[in-house]
Coordinates of C-alpha atoms (C1' of nucleotides) in Angstrom, one line a residue:
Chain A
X1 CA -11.4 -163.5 -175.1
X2 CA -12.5 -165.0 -178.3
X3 CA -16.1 -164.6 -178.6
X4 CA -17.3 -161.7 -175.9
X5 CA -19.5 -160.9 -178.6
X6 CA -22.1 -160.9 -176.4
X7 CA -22.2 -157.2 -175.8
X8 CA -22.5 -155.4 -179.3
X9 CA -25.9 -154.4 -179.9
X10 CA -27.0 -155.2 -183.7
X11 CA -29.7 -153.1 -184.4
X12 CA -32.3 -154.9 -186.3
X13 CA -31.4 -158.4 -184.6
X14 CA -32.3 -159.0 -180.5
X15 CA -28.8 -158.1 -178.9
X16 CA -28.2 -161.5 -177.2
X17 CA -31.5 -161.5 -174.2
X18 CA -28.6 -162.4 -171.2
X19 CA -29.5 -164.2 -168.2
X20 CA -30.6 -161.4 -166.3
X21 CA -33.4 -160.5 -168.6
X22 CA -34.3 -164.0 -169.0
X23 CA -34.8 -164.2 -165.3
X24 CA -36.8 -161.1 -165.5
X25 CA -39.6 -162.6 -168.5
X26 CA -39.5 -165.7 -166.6
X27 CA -40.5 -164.6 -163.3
X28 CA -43.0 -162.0 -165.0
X29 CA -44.2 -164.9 -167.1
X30 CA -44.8 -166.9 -163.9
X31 CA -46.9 -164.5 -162.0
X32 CA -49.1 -163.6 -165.1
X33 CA -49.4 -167.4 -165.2
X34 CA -50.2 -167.9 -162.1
X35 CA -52.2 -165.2 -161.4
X36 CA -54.5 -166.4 -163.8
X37 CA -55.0 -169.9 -163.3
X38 CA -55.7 -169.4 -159.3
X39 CA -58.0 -166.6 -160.4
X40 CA -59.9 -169.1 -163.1
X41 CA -60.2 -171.5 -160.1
X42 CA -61.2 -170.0 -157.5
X43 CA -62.7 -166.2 -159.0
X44 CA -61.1 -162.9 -158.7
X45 CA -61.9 -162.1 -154.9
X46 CA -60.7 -165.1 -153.6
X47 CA -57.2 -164.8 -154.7
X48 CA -54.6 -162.5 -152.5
X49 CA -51.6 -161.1 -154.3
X50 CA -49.8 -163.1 -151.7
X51 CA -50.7 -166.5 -152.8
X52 CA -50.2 -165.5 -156.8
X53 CA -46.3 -164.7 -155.7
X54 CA -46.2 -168.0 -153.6
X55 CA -47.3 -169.7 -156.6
X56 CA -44.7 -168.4 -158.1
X57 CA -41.8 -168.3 -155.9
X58 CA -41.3 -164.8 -154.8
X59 CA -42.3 -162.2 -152.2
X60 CA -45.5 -160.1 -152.4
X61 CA -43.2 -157.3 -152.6
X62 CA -41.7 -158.5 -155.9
X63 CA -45.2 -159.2 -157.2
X64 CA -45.6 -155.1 -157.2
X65 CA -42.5 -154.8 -158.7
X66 CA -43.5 -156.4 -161.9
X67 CA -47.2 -155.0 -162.0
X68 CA -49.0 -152.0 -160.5
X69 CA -52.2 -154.1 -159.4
X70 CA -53.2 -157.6 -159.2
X71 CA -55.6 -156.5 -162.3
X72 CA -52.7 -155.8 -164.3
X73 CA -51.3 -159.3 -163.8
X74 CA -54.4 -160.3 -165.5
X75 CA -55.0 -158.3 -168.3
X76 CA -51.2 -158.0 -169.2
X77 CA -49.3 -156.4 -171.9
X78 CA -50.2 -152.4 -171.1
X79 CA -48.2 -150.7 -174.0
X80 CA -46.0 -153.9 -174.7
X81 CA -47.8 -154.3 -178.9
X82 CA -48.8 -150.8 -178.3
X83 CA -45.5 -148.7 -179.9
X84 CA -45.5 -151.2 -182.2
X85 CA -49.2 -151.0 -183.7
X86 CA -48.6 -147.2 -183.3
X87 CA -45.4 -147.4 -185.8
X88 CA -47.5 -150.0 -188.1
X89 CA -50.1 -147.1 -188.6
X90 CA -47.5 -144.4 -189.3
X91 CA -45.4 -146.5 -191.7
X92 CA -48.4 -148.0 -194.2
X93 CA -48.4 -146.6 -197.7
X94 CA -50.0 -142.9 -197.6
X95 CA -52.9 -143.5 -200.2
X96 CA -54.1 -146.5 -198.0
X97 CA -58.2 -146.6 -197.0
X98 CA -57.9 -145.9 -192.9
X99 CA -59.6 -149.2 -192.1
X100 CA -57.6 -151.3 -194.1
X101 CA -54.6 -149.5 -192.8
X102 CA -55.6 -150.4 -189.3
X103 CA -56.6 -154.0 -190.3
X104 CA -53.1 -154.5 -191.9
X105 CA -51.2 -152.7 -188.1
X106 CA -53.3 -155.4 -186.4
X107 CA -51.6 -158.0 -188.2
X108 CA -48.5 -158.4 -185.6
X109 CA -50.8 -158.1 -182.6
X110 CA -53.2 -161.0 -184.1
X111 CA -50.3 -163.4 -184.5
X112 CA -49.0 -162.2 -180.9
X113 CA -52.3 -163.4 -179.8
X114 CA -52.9 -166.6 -181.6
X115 CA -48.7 -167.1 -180.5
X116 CA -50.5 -167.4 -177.2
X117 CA -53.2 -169.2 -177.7
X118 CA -53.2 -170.8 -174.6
X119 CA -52.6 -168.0 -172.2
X120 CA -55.1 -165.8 -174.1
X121 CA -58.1 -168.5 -173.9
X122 CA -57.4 -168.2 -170.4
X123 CA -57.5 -164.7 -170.6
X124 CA -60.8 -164.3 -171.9
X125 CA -62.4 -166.6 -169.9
X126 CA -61.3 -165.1 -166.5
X127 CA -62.5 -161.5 -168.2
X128 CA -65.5 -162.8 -169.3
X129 CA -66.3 -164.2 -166.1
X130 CA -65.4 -161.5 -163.9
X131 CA -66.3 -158.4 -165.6
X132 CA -64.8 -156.3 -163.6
X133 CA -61.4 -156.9 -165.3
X134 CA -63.0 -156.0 -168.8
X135 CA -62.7 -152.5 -168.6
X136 CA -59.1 -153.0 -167.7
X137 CA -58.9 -154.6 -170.6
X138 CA -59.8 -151.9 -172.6
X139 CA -58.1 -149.0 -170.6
X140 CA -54.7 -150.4 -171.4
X141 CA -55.5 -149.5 -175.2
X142 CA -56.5 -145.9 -174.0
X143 CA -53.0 -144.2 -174.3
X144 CA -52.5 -146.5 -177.5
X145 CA -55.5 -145.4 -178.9
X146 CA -54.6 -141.4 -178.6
X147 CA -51.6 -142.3 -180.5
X148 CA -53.7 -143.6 -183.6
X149 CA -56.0 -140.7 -183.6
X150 CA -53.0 -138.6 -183.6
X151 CA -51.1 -140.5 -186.3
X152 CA -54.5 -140.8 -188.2
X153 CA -55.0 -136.9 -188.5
X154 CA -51.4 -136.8 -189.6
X155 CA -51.9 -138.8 -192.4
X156 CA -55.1 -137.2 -193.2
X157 CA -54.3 -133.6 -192.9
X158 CA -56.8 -132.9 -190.9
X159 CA -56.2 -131.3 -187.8
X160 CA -55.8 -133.3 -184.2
X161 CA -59.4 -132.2 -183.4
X162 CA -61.5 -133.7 -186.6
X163 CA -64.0 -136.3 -185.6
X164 CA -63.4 -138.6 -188.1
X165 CA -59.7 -139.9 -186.7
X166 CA -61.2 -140.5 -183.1
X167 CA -64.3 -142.2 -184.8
X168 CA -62.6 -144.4 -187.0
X169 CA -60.1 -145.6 -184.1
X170 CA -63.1 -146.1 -181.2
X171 CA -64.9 -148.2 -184.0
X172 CA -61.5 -150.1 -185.3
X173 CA -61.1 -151.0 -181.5
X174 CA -65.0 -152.2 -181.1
X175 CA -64.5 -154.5 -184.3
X176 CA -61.3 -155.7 -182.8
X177 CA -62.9 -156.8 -179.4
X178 CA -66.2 -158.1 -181.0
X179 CA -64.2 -160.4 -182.9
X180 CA -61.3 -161.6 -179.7
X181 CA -64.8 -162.2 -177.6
X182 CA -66.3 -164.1 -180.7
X183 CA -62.9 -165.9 -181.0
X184 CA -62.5 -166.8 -177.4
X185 CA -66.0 -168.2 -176.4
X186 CA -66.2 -170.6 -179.2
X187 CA -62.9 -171.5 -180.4
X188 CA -62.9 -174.4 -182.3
X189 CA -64.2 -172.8 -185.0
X190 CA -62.5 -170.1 -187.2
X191 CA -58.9 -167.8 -186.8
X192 CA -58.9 -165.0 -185.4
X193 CA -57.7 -163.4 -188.4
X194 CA -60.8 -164.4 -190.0
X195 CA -63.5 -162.9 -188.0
X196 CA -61.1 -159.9 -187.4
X197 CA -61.1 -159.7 -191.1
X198 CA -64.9 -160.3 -191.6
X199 CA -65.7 -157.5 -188.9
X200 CA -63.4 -154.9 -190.9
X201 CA -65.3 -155.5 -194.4
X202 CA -68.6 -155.3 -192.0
X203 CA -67.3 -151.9 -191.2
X204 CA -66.5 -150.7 -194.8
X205 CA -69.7 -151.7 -196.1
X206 CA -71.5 -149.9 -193.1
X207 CA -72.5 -152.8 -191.3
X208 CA -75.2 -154.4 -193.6
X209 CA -77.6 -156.6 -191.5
X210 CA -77.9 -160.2 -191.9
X211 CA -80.4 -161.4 -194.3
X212 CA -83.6 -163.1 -192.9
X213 CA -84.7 -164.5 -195.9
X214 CA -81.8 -166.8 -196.5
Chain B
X1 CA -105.8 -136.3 -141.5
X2 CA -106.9 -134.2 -144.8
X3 CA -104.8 -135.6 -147.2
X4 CA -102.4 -138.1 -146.3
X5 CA -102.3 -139.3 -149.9
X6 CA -98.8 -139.4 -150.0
X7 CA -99.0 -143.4 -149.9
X8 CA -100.8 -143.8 -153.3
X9 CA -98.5 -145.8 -156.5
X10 CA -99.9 -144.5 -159.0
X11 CA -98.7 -146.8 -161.6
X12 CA -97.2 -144.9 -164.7
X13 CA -96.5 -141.9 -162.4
X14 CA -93.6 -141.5 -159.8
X15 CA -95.2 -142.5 -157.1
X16 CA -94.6 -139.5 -154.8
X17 CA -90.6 -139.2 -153.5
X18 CA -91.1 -139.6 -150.0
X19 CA -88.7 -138.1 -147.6
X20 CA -86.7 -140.7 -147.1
X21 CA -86.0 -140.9 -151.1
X22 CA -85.4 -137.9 -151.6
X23 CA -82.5 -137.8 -148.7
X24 CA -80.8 -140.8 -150.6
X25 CA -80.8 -138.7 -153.6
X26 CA -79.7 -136.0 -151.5
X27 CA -77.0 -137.8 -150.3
X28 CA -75.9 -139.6 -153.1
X29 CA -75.6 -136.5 -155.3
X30 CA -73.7 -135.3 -152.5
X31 CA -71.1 -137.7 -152.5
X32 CA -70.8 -137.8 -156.1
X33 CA -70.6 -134.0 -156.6
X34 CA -67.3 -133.5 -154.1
X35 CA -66.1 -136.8 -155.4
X36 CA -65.6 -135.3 -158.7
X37 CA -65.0 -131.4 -157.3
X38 CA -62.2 -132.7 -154.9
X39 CA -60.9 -134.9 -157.7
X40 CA -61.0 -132.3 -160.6
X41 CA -59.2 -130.5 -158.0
X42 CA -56.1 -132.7 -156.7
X43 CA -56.4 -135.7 -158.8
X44 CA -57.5 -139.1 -158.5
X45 CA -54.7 -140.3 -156.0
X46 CA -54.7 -137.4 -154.0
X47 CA -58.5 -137.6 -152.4
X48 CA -59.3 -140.2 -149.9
X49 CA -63.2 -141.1 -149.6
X50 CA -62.6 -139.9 -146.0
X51 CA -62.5 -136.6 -147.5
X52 CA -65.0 -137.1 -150.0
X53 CA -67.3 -138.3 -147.1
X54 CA -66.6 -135.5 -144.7
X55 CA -67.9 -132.6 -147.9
X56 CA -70.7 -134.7 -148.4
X57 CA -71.5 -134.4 -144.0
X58 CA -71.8 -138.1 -144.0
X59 CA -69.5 -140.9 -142.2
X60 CA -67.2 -142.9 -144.6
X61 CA -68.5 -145.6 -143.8
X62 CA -71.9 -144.5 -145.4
X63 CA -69.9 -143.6 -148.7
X64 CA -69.5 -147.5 -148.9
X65 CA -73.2 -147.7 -148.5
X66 CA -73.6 -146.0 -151.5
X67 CA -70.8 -146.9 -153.8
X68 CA -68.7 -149.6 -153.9
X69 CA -65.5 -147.9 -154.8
X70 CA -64.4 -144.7 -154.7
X71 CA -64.5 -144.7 -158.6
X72 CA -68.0 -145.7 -159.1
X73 CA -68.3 -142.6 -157.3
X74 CA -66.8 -140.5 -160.2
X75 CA -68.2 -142.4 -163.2
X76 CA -71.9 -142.6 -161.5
X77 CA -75.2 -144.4 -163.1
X78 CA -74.2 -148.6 -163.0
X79 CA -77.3 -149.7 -165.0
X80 CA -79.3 -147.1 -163.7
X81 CA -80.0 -145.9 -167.4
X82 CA -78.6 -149.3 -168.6
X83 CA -82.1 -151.2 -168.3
X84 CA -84.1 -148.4 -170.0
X85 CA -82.0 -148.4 -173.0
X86 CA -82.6 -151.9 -172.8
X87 CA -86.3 -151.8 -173.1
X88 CA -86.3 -148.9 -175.7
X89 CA -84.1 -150.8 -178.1
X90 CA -86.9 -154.1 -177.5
X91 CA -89.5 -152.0 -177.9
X92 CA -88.3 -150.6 -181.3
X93 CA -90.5 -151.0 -184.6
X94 CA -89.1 -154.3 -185.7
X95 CA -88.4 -153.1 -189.7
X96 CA -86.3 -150.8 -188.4
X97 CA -82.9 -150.5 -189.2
X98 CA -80.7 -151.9 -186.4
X99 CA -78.3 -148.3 -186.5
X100 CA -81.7 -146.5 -186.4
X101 CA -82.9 -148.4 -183.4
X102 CA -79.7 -148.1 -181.5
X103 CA -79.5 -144.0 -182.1
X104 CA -83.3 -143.7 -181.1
X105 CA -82.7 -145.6 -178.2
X106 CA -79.8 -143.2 -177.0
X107 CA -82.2 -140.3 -176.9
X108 CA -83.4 -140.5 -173.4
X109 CA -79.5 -141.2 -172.2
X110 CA -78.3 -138.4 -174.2
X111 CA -81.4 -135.9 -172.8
X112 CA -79.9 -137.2 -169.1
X113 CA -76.4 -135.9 -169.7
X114 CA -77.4 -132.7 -171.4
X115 CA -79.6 -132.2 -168.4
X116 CA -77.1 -132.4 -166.1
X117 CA -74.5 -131.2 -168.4
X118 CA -72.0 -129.4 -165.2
X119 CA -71.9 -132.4 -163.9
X120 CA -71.6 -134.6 -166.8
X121 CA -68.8 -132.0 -168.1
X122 CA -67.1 -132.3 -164.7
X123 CA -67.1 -136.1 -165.1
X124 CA -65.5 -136.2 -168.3
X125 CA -62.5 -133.9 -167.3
X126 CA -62.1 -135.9 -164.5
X127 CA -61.9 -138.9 -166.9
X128 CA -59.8 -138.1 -169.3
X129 CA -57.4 -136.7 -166.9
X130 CA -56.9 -139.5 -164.5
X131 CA -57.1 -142.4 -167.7
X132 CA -57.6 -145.2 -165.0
X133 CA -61.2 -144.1 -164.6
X134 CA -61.9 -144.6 -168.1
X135 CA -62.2 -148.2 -168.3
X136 CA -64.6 -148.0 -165.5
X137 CA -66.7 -145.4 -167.4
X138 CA -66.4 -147.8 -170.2
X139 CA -66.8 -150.9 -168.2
X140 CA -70.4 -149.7 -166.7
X141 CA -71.8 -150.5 -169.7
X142 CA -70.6 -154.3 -170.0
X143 CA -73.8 -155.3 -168.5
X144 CA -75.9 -153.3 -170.6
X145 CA -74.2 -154.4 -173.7
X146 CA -74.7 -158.1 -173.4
X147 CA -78.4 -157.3 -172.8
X148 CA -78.2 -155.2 -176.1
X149 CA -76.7 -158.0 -177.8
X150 CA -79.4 -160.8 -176.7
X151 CA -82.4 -158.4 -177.7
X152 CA -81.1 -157.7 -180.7
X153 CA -80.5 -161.5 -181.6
X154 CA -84.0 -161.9 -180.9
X155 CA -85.3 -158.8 -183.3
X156 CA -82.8 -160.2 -185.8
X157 CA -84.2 -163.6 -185.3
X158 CA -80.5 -164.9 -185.8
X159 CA -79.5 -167.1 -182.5
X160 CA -77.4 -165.6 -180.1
X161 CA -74.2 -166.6 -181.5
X162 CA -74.0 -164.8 -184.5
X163 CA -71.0 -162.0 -184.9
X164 CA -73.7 -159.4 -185.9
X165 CA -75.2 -158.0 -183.0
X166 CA -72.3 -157.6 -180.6
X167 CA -70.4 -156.1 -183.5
X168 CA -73.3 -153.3 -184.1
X169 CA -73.4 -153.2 -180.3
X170 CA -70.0 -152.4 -179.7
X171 CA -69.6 -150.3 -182.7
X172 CA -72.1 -148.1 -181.3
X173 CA -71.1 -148.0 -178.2
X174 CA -67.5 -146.6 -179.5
X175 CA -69.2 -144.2 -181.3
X176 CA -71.2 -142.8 -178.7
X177 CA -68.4 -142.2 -177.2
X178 CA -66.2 -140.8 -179.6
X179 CA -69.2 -138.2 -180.0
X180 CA -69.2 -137.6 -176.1
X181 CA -65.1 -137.0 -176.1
X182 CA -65.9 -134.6 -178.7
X183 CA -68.9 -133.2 -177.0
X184 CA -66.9 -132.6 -173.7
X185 CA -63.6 -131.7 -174.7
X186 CA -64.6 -128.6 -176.9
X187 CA -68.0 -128.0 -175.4
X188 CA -69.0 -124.2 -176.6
X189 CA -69.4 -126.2 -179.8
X190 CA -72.0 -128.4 -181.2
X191 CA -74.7 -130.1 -179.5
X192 CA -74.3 -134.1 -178.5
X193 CA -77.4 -135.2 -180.1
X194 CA -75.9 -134.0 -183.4
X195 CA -72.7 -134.9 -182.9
X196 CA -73.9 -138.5 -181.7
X197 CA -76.2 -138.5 -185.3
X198 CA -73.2 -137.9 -187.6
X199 CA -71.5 -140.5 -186.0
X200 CA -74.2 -142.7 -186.1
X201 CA -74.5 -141.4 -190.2
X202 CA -71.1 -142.1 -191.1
X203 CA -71.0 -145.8 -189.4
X204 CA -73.8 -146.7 -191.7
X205 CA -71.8 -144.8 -194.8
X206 CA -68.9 -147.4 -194.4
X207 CA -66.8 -145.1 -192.6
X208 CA -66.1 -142.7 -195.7
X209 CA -63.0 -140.7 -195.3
X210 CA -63.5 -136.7 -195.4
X211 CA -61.9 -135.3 -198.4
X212 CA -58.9 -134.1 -198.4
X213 CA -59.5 -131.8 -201.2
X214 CA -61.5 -128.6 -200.6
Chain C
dA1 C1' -10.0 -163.0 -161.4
dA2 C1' -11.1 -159.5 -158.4
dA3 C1' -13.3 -155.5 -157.5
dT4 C1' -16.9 -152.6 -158.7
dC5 C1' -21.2 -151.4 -160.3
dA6 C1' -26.0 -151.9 -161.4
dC7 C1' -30.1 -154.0 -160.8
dC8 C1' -33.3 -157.2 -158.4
dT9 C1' -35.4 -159.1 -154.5
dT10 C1' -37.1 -159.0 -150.0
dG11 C1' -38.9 -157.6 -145.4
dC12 C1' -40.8 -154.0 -142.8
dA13 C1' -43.7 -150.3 -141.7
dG14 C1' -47.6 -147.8 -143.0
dA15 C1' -51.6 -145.4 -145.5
dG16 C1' -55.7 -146.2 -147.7
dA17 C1' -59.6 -149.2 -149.8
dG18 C1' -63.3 -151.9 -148.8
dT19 C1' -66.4 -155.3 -145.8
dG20 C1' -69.0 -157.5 -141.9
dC21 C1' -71.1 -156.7 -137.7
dA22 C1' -73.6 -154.6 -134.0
dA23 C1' -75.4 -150.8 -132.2
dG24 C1' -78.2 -146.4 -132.5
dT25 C1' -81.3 -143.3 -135.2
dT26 C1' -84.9 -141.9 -138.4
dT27 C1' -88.6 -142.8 -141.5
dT28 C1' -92.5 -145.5 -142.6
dT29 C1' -96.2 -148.5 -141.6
dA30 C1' -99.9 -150.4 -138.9
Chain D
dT1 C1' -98.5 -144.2 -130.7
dA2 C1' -96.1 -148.7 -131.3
dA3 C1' -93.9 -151.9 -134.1
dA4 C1' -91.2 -152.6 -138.4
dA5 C1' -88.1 -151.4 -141.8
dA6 C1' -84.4 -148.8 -143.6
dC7 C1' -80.4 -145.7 -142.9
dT8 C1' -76.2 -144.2 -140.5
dT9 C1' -72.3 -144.9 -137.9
dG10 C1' -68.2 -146.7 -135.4
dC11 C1' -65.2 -150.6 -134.9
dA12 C1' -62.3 -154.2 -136.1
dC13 C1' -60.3 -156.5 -139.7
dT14 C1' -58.3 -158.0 -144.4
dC15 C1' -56.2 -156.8 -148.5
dT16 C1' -53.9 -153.6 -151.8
dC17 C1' -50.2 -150.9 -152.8
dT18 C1' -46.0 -147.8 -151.7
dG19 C1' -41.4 -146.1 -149.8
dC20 C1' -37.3 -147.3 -147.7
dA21 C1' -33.3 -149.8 -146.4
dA22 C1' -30.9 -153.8 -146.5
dG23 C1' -28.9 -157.9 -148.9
dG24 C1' -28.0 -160.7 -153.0
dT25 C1' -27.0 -161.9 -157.9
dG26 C1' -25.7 -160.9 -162.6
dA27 C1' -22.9 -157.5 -165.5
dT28 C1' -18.6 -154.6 -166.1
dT29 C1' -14.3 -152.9 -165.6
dT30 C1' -9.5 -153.2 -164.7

DNA sequence: AAATCACCTTGCAGAGAGTGCAAGTTTTTA
DNA sequence: TAAAAACTTGCACTCTCTGCAAGGTGATTT
């Protein structure tokens, strides 16, 4: 009776993860896992639901239970970072330039990724190799990217149907995956923080082509 | 037996229909006009391509003769207009600008969708209200990207791995269609080729943020 | 600690997507 | 007009994805 601690929810801290939900990121770990190492091997049609969930220990069944579609499994995370980069957005200082705003929200997301390394490499490569997944990929930003445009136009004062929050956010989003495909298909070279940097300034300084001469 | 010049390529010319052409386009239209009526109408989930295929007077089986999902239906033109844009952006003056290439390029595209602006309206209704279509609208144009990428390498004269050209390429590509979400969602408006050009303008102005005073 | 509750897993049955194959039909070509 | 090529269609089949009704395992309450 000592220590049932275990229940109280401190708000700030993660309130004690308990078996159950262990079980739960385990198992959805293992299927994402699976999912894409079979699917690396082998391609994307040539890998049933049914033999991702063997890999893994559980039914087909359960596989759905976890994700909507086998292309979910792949491309992961659909709103997981997205609340998050939303609040990032809504909580930087007001006077802030928009891109460096958005550069600074992708900050958390960046070190999610590079967190990951190893999954994400793996990532990339069965997107970039079966193209079908890429717009997946994308899609799962589309509700995030609403958000922005909304919380954008707030902080603007400009009205939810301006052009310039929806432009800004589109573009932001381009930079971003220009610089995860750059990052992924030779990655021995730089962080991803870099080049995410280095495509941001690009944008502020309204992308000034590389110089021939030298 | 007066003039069965039908037969004749004239090359530069379309090189007269034929009936049998002009049945496939029949056909094809068809199917993708009461794909996106039936879907603007129910919703994505709640029109089966058996359906689709009996508006159309055509088998279902023949719907999968055409498209290879029931969503390439909806979002239309895989690399149809793809290999045209291609070849405009190649056959640019090579001084030019790379943003000035890239919006002169999009001419002939954005003439198409004006042309057939019900339809193209249609589409984008039926896009933005059923979001899992958008990557696919999105996605259409991986292929075409990657091509825009390696020619513009090659005007650049900077090797195929540099950051540049898929940055610009996917840059654009977001802003083309921020301007066509704009275009479609408050349509009495403004027309895309203008709204596509200040786009275009403010990616090459660094992004600039619209006053908030006045 | 036992009983209860909530959630998770699983199998089953079924609708719908998408494909390969083998006709049958229509257009084109010779 | 006859042969060739292309298009349509039905059929059988695999796979994806969903709803439902158990059964099981972790959490909660008394």
């Amino acid at each position: 009776m000592i220590c049932s601690v275990a229940g109280v929810t401190t708000p700030g801290a993660p309130p004690a993860p308990g078996l159950r939900d262990r079980k739960k990121r385990q198992t959805r770990a293992a299927l994402a896992e699976a999912a894409l190492r079979l699917v690396a091997e082998r391609g994307l049609d040539q890998v049933t639901v049914e033999e991702i969930s063997a890999a893994a220990d559980v039914s087909a069944r359960t596989f759905f239970n976890y994700f909507a579609s086998k292309d979910e499994a792949l491309v992961g995370d659909p709103a997981g970072g997205g609340v998050r980069l939303v609040a990032r957005v809504a909580a930087a200082p007001p006077g802030q330039p928009v891109l460096t705003t958005l550069r600074h929200a992708l900050d958390e997301v960046i070190d999610e990724i590079r967190a990951d390394r190893e999954l994400w490499s793996l990532r990339m490569e069965v997107v970039t190799r079966n193209p079908a997944l890429l717009p997946r990929l994308i899609a799962g930003n589309a509700a995030t990217e609403q958000a922005i445009v909304d919380v954008l136009a707030a902080r603007l004062g400009v009205g939810p149907d301006h052009p310039y929050p929806r432009l800004v956010t589109a573009v932001a989003g381009a930079a971003l995956r220009a610089a995860m495909t750059r990052w992924a298909t030779h990655r021995d070279d730089r962080d991803l923080a870099d080049l995410a940097d280095e495509a941001f300034a690009a944008l502020a300084a309204g992308l000034p082509e590389p110089g021939p001469a030298r």
